[in-house]
XYZ file of C-alpha atoms in Angstrom:
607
model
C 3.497 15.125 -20.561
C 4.809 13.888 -23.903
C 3.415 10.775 -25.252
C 4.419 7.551 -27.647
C 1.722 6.338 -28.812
C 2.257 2.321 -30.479
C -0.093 0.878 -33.337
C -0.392 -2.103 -35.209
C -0.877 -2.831 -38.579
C -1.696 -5.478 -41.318
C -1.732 -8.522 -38.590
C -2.291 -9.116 -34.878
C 0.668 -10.220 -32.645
C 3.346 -8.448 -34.326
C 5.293 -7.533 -31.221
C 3.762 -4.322 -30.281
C 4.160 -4.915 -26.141
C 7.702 -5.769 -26.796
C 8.424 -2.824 -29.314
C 6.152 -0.439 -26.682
C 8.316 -1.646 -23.546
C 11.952 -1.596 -25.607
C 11.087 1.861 -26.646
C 10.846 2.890 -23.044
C 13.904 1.029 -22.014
C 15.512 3.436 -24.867
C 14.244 6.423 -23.186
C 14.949 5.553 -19.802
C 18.520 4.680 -20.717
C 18.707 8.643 -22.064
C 17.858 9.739 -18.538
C 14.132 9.891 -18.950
C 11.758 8.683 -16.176
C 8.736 6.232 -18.200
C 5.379 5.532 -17.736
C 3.043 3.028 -19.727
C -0.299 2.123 -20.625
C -2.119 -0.554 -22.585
C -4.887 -0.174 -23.793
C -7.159 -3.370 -25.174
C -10.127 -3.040 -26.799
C -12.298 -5.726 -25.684
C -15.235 -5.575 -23.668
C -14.046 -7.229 -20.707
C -13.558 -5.458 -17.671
C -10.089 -7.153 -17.182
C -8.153 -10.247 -18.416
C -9.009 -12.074 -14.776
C -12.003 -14.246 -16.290
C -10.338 -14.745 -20.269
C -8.848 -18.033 -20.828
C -4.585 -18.494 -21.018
C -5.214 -20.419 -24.323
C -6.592 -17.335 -26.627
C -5.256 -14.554 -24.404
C -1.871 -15.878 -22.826
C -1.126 -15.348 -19.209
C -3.358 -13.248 -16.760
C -0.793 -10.660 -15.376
C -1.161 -9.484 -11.483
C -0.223 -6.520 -10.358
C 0.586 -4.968 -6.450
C -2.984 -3.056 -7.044
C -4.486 -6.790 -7.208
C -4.939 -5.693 -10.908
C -5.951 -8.426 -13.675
C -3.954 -7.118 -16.548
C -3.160 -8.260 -20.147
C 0.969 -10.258 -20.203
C 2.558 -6.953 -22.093
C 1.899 -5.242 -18.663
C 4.095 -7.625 -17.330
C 6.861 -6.911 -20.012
C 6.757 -3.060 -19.053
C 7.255 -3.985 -15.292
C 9.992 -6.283 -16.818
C 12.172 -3.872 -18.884
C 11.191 -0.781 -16.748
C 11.705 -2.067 -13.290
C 7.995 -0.080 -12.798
C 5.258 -0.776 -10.594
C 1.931 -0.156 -12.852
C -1.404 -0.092 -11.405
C -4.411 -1.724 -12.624
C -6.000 1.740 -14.213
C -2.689 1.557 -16.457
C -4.535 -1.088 -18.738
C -7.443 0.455 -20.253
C -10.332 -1.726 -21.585
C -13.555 -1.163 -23.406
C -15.553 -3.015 -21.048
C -13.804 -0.364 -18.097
C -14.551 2.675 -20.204
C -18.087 2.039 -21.176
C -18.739 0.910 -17.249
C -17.526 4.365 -16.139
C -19.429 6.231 -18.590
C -22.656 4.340 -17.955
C -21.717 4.883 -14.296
C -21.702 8.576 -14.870
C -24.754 8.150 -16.728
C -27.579 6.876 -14.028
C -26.082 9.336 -12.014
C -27.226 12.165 -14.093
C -23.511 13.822 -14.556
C -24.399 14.599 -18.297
C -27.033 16.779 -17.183
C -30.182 14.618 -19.675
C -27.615 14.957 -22.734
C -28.209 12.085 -25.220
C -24.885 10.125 -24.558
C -22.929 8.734 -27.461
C -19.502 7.582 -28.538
C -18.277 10.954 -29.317
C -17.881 12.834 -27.153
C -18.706 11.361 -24.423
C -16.744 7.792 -24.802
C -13.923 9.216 -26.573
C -13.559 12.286 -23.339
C -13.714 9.084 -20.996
C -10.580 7.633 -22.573
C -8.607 10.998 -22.713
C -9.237 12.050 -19.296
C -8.382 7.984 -18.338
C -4.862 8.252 -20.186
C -4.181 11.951 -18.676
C -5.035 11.126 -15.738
C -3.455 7.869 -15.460
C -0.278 9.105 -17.181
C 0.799 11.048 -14.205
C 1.224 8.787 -12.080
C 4.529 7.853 -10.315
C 5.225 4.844 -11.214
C 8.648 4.257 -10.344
C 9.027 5.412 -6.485
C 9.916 8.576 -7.182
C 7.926 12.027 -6.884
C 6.304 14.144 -9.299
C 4.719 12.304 -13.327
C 7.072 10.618 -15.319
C 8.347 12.588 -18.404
C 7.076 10.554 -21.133
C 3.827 8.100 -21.502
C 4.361 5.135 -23.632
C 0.556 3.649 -24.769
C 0.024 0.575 -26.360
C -2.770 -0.041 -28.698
C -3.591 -3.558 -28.975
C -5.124 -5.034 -31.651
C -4.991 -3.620 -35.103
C -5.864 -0.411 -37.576
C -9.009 -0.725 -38.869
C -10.911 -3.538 -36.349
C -14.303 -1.987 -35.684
C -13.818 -2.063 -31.757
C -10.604 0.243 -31.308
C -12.540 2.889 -33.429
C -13.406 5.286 -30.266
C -9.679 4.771 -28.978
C -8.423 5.787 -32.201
C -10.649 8.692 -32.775
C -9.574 9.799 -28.703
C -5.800 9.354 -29.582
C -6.310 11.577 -32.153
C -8.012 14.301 -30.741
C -5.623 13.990 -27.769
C -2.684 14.146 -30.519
C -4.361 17.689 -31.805
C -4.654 19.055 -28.006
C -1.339 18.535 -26.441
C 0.471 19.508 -29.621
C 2.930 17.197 -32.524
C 6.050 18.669 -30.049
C 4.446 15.731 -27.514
C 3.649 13.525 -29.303
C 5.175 10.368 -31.114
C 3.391 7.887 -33.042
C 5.207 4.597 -34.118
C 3.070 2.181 -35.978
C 4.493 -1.532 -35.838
C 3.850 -3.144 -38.924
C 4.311 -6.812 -41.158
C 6.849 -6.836 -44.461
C 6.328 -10.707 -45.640
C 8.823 -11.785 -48.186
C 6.892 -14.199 -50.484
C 8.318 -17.618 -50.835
C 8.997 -17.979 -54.763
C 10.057 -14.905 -55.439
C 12.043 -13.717 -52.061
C 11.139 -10.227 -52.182
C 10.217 -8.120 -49.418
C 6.893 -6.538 -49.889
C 6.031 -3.159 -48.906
C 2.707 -2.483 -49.949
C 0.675 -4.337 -46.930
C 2.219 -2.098 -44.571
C 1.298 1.116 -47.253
C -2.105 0.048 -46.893
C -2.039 -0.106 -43.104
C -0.448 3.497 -42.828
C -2.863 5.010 -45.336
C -5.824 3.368 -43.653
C -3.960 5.134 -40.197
C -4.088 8.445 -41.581
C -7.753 7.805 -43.044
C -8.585 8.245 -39.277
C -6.582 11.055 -38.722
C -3.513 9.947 -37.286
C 0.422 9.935 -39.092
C 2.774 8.212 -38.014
C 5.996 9.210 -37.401
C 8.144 5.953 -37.235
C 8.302 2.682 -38.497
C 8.707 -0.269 -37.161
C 8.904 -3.108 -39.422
C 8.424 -7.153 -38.833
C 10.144 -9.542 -41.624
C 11.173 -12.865 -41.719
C 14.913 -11.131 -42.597
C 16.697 -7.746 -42.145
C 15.398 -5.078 -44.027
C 17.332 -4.556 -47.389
C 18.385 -0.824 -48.225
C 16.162 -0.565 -50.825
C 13.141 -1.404 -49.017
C 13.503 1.007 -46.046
C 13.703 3.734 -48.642
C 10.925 2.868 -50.583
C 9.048 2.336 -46.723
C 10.364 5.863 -46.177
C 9.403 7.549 -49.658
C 5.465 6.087 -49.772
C 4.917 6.197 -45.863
C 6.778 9.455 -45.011
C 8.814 8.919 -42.128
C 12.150 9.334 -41.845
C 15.314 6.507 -42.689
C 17.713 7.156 -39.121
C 18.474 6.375 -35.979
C 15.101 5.223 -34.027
C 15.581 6.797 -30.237
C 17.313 10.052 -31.955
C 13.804 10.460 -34.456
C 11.424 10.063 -31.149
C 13.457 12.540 -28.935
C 13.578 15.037 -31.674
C 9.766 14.585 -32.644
C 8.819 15.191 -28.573
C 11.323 17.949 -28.669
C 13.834 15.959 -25.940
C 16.846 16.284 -27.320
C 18.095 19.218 -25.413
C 17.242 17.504 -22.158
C 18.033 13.620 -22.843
C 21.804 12.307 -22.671
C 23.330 9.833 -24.798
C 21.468 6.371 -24.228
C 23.592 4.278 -21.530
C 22.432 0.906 -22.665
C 25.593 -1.065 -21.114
C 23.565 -2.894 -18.908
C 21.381 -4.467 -21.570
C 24.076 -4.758 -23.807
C 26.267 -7.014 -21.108
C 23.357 -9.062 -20.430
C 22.645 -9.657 -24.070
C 26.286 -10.402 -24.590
C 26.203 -12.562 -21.581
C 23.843 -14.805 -23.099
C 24.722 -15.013 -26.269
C 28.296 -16.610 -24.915
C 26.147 -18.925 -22.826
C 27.494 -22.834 -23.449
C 25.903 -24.721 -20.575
C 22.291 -25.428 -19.972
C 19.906 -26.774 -17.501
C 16.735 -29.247 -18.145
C 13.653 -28.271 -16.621
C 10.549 -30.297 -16.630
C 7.395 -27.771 -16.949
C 4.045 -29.995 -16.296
C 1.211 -27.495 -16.372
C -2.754 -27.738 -18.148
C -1.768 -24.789 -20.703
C 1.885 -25.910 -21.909
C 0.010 -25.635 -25.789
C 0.480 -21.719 -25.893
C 4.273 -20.855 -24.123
C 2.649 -17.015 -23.647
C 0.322 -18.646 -20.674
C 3.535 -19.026 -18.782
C 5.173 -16.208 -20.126
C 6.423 -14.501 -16.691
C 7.271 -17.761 -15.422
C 9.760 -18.663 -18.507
C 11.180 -14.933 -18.103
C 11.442 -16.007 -14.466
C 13.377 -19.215 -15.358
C 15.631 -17.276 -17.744
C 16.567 -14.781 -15.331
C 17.776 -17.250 -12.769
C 19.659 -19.222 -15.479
C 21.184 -16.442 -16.363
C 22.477 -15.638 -12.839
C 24.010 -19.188 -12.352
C 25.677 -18.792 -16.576
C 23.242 -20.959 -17.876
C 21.020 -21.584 -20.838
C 17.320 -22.771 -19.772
C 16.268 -25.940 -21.234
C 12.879 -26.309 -20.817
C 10.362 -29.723 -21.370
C 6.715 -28.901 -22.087
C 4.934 -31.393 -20.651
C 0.606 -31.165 -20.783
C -0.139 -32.496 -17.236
C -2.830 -34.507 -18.740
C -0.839 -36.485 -20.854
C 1.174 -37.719 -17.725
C -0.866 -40.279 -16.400
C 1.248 -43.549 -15.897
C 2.542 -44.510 -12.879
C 5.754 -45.372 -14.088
C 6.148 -42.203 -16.346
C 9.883 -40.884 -15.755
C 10.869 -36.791 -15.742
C 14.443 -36.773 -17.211
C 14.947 -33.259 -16.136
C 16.871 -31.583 -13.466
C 14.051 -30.154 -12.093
C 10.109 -29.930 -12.048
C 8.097 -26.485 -12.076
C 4.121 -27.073 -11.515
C 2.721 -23.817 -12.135
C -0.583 -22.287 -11.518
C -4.255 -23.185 -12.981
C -7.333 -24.036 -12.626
C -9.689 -26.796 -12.897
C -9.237 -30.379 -12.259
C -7.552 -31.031 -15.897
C -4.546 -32.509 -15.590
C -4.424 -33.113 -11.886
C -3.611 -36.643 -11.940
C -0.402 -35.741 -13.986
C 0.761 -32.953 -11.698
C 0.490 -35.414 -8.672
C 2.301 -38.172 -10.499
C 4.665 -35.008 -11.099
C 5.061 -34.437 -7.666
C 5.451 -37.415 -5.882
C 8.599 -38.544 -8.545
C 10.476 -35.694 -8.284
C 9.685 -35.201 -4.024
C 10.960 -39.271 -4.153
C 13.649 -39.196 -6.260
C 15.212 -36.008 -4.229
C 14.742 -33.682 -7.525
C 14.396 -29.977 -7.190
C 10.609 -28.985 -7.014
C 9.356 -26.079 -7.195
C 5.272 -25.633 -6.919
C 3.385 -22.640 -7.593
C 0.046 -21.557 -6.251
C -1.781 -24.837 -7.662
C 1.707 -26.182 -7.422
C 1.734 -25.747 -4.040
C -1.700 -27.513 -3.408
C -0.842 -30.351 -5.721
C 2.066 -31.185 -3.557
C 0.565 -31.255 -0.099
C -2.692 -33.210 -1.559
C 0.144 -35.832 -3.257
C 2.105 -36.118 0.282
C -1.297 -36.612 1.991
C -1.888 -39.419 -0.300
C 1.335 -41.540 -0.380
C 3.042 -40.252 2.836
C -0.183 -40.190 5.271
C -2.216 -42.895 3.694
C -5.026 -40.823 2.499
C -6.138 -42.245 -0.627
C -8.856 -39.484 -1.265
C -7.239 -36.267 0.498
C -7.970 -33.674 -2.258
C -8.937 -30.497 -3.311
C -12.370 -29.055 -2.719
C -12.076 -27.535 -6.088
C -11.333 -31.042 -7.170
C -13.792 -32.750 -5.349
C -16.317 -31.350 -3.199
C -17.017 -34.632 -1.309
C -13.632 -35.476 -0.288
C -13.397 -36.874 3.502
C -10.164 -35.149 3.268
C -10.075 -31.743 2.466
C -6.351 -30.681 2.532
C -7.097 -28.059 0.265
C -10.337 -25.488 0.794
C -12.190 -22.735 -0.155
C -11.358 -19.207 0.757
C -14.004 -18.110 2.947
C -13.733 -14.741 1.529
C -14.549 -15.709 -2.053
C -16.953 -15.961 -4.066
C -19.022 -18.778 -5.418
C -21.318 -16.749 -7.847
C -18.760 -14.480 -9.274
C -15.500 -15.346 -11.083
C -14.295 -11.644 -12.036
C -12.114 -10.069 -9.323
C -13.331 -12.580 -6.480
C -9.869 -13.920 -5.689
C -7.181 -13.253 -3.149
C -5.618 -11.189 -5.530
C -2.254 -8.456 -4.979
C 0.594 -8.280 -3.201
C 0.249 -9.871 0.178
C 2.658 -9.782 3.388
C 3.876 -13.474 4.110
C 5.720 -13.792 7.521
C 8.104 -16.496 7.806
C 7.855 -18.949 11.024
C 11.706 -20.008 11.633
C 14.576 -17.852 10.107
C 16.384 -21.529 9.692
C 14.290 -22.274 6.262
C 15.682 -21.880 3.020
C 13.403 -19.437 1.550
C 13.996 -17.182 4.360
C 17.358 -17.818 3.315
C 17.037 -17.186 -0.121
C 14.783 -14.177 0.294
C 17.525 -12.702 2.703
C 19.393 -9.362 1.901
C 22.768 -7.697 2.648
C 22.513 -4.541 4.317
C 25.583 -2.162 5.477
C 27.432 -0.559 8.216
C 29.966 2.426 7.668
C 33.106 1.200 8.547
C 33.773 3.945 11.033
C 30.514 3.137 13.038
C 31.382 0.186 15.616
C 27.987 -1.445 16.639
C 25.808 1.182 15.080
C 22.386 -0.195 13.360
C 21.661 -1.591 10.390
C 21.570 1.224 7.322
C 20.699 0.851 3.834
C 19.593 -2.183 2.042
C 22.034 -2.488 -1.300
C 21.435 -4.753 -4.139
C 24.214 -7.727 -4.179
C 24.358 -9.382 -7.298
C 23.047 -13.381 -7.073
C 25.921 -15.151 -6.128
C 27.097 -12.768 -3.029
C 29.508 -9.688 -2.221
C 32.182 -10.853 -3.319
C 31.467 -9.564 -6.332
C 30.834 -6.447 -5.485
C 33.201 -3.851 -6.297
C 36.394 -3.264 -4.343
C 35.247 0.263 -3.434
C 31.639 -0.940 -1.837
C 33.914 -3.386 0.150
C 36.377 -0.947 1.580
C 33.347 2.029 2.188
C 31.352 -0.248 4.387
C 30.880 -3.455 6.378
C 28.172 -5.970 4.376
C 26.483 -8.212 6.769
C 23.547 -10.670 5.500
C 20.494 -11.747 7.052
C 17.526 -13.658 6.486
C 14.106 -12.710 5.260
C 11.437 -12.106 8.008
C 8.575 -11.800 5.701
C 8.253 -11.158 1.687
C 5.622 -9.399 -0.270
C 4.779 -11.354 -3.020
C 1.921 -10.848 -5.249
C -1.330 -13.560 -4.979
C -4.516 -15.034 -7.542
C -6.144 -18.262 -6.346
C -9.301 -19.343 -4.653
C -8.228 -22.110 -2.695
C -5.474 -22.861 0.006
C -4.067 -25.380 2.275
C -6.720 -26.142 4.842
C -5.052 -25.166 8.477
C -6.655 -27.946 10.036
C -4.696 -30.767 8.331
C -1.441 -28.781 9.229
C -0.827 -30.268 12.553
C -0.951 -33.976 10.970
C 1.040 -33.110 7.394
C 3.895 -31.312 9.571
C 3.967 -34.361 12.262
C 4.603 -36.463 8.712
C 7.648 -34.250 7.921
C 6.258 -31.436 5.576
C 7.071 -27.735 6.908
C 4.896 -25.043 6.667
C 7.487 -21.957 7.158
C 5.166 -19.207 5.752
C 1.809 -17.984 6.828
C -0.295 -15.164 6.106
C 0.248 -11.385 7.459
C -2.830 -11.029 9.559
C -3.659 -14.339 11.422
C -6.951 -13.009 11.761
C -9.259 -15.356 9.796
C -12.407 -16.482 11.556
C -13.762 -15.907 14.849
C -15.654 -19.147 16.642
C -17.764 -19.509 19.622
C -18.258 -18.615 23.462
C -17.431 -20.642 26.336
C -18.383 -19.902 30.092
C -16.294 -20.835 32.525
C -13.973 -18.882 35.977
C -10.823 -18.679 34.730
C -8.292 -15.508 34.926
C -5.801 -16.143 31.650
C -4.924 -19.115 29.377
C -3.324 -18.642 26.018
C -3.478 -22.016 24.201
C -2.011 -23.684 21.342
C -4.434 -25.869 19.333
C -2.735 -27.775 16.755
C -2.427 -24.768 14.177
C -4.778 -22.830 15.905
C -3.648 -19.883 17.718
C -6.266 -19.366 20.649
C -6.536 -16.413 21.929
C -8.214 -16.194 25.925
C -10.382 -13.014 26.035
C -11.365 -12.670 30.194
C -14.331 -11.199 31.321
C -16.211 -11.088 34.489
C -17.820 -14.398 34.182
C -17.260 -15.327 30.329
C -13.759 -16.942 28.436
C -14.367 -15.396 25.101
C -12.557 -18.061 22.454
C -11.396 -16.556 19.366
C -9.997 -18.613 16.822
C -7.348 -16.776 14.360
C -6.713 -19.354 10.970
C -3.269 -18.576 9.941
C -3.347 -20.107 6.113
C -0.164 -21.609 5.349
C 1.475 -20.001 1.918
C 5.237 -21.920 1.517
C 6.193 -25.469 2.528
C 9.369 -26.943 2.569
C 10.259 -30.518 2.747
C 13.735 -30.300 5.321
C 14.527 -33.855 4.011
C 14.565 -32.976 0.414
C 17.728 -31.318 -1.164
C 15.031 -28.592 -2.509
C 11.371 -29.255 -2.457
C 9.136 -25.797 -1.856
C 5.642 -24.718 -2.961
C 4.559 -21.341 -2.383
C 0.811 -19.714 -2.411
C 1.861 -16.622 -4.153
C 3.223 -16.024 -7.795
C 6.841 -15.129 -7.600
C 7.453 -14.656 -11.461
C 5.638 -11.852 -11.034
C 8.837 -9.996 -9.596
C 11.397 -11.293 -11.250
C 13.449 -8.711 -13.040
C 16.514 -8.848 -15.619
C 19.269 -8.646 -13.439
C 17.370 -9.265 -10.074
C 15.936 -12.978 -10.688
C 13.048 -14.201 -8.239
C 14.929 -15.495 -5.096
C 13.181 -18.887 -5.504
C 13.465 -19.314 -9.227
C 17.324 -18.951 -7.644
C 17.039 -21.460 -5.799
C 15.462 -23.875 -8.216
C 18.436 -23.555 -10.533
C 20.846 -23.608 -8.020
C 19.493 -26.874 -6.438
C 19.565 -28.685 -9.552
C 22.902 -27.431 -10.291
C 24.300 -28.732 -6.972
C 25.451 -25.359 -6.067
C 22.743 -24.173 -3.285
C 24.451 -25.692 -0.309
C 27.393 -23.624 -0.973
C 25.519 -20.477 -2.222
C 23.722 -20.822 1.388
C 26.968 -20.869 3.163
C 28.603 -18.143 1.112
C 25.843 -16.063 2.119
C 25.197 -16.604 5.972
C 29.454 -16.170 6.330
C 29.142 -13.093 4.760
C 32.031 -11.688 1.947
């Protein structure tokens, strides 16, 4: 396994997740298959309890992991599928070793940092690093880790000390250090400075570790004259970046030319961008953009699809709190949170954009906030709410998981990636979430064969050769796997009454299988019943009818009446990938560019 190992220097947030996961991309594009890690060094056990304003966004993973946003950027320029033991924490280490401790694997040695903390990250990062990551078999060939924070803070001390003893064992031929530093260019003067970043590399080699590239933040290109002198007092070489890494981890025999056309297109692509679209954002944590980073990327992938530009309004639910407060956007995106902060404004949010037919899109508390705003104004009920919100409420559209917890907040959630089947094929997200699969032309009325990835607006731009080779056909989504974090959904029981008013629920969860309730006695030889959204199920004995009552917990609504109104249970920014945008980010755009009528049709006609 060879290994790329990225520091930070001088200052914190210097773009070390983005220089980690464009590194990769680099490597990848030379044939390579990637891996990554990040390790943080807090004591947390995971980001799931830290809040979005110091930390950013709380990442989810497949796994059900709680992982730190630059996760999220790996998955992003990748197109990998980390796990949760692919972000490394203090608190996780320690935990394991104490673990280990009480039950006597160290054999009554005294148990200290080194060795015994500093073997517990090295074996974590081995281990860990071979790992398939991107469906195919067999490790990756190169390990990209991510060391947040920066040289010299007291708590990254055993992580540094394990990096470099894992440096020393697999050999300098595999491995590749790149410390990510600041050059400020004072004000007065307009000089780039150099010697912050000397510091931070001689304080980097104080503990044993060289590194072996550069990569420098300024406020402005770096002049000639100061890579050199970078170059001269930090010794590491003035050239091409992904040509100095594959020769220091020996890959140059083995790696082809990087094929970055892709990228380069899509970069290209945007940069020629003229057009835009407004969207409103009203969330509780719109003062730091990085606690809705994966939603933004999500946005900006499905603007780019439709050759736009995405022109997004912050708005802090909690200042939106007058009745006759106006959204002059094109659409609305409620997001997730928690806590009743900023309700009111998300409601207000809500019910203008569901009665002024504007694209909505809700998300996880999104979704709750939209069904508690159409029990209130369409149904009458003044104080239908939220448990969360208000434990009292007479109407409870909105509930407590019975599965979670009350006492603990870490790792309590429905968290992961969770099957949601769709209940009519008609809807559009089954629509949207649909997929073109092919025929060979010489088969007549053969089965469905591979699925093939269609770019967003349909196959009629594919290439003339896919065309001719096969026969596309298109069909709707039965179910998606989408990936969950919340405590609270859409009480079942109020179904019945909110879909009478006109609100669809066209998704429910995989199993059915929720709670089981009661006995009844009675002669009987079969009934199956329907009970508003209960599906009772007749068990017959002898003597007994056994009643079992399955919840099925509604996860996406639609409103049939509305050009495009949908909340969903489940995060789908998660997914969304350069190139592939989230289906209903899609359809957001596309609604409030008037185009997903005929998108719709273009699709269910086929090419």
């Amino acid at each position: 396994m060879k290994y790329v190992l990225v520091t930070g220097g001088v200052v914190s947030g210097l773009g070390k997740g983005v220089t980690a996961s464009s590194v990769g991309v680099v490597l990848k594009a030379c044939g390579l298959r990637v891996t990554s890690i990040k390790i943080d060094p807090y004591l947390n056990t995971d980001a799931g309890t830290m809040s979005p304003f110091e930390h950013g966004e709380v990442f989810v993973l497949d796994d059900g992991g709680e992982v730190d946003l630059d996760l999220g950027n790996y998955e992003r320029f990748l197109d990998v599928r980390l796990t949760k033991n692919n972000n490394i924490t203090t608190g996780k280490i320690y935990q394991s070793v104490l673990e280990k401790e009480r039950k006597g694997d160290y054999l009554g040695k005294t148990v200290q940092v080194v060795p015994h903390i500093t073997d517990a990250i090295k074996n974590w990062i081995e281990s860990v690093a071979v790992i398939p990551v991107d469906g195919k078999e067999g490790p990756a060939d190169v390990c990209v880790i991510e060391l947040g924070g920066t040289v010299g803070d007291i708590e990254s001390m055993p992580f540094i000390e394990a990096l470099r003893q894992l440096s020393f064992s697999v050999g300098p031929d595999n491995f590749c250090l790149i410390h990510v530093s600041l050059i400020p260019v004072l004000g007065v003067v307009g000089e780039q400075k150099t010697k912050p970043t000397q510091h931070s590399v001689r304080e980097l080699r104080a503990l044993g570790l060289t590194p072996h590239l550069l990569a420098c933040r300024s406020a402005q290109p770096l002049l000639e004259n100061t890579k050199e002198k970078l170059s001269q007092f930090c010794h590491v070489p003035n050239q091409n970046a992904h040509h100095s890494i594959l020769k220091q981890l020996n890959l140059l025999s083995i790696a082809a030319p990087p094929n970055l056309q892709a990228w380069t297109k899509r970069a290209e692509t945007y940069d020629n961008l003229k057009n835009s679209v407004r969207i409103a954002m009203v969330g509780k944590y719109v003062g730091l953009a990085d606690s809705y980073l994966s939603v933004v990327k999500a946005l900006l992938h499905a603007c780019i699809a439709c050759s736009l530009k995405p022109s997004i309004d912050w708005i802090a639910a909690s200042d939106l709190e007058d009745e006759s407060a106006k959204l002059n956007a094109e659409c609305v995106l409620v997001p997730g949170g928690f806590g009743d902060r900023g309700v009111g404004g998300m409601i207000l949010a809500a019910k203008y954009a569901r009665e002024n037919n504007i694209p909505y899109l809700g998300i996880c508390l999104g979704m709750q906030i939209s069904v508690i705003e159409f029990a209130r104004s369409v149904l009458g009920l003044k104080r239908a709410n939220s448990n969360e919100f208000d434990s009292e409420t007479p109407n409870p559209v909105v509930i407590f998981m019975p599965e979670g917890s009350r006492t603990h907040m870490g790792s309590t959630m429905r968290l992961g990636s969770r099957r949601t089947l769709f209940q009519t094929p008609d809807c559009v997200t089954s629509k949207l979430y649909g997929d073109y699969f092919y025929i060979p032309v010489d088969q007549s009325g053969g089965s469905y064969g591979h699925k093939v990835i269609i770019p967003p607006f349909g196959a009629a731009f594919c290439p003339a050769t896919c065309r001719q080779l096969v026969d596309l056909r298109y069909r709707n989504a039965e179910y998606v796997d989408e990936r969950h974090r919340h405590r609270y959904e859409v009480n079942p029981e109020a179904i019945g009454v909110l879909e009478e008013a006109g609100l669809k629920f066209v998704g429910k969860d995989e199993t059915g299988k929720r709670m089981e309730v009661g006995f009844l006695s009675i002669r009987i030889k079969l009934c199956i019943l329907e009970l508003y959204s209960l599906s009772v199920v007749c068990h017959v004995t002898k003597l007994d009818l056994k009643f079992f009552c399955f919840l099925r917990y509604p996860q996406i609504l639609e409103l049939p009446s509305h050009p495009f109104y949908v909340g969903v249970q489940f995060h789908p920014e998660f997914k969304s990938r350069p190139g592939r945008p989230s289906a209903l980010f899609l359809g957001l755009i596309l609604a409030a560019t008037k185009q997903l009528e005929a998108y719709l049709n273009t699709h269910q006609n086929g090419c």
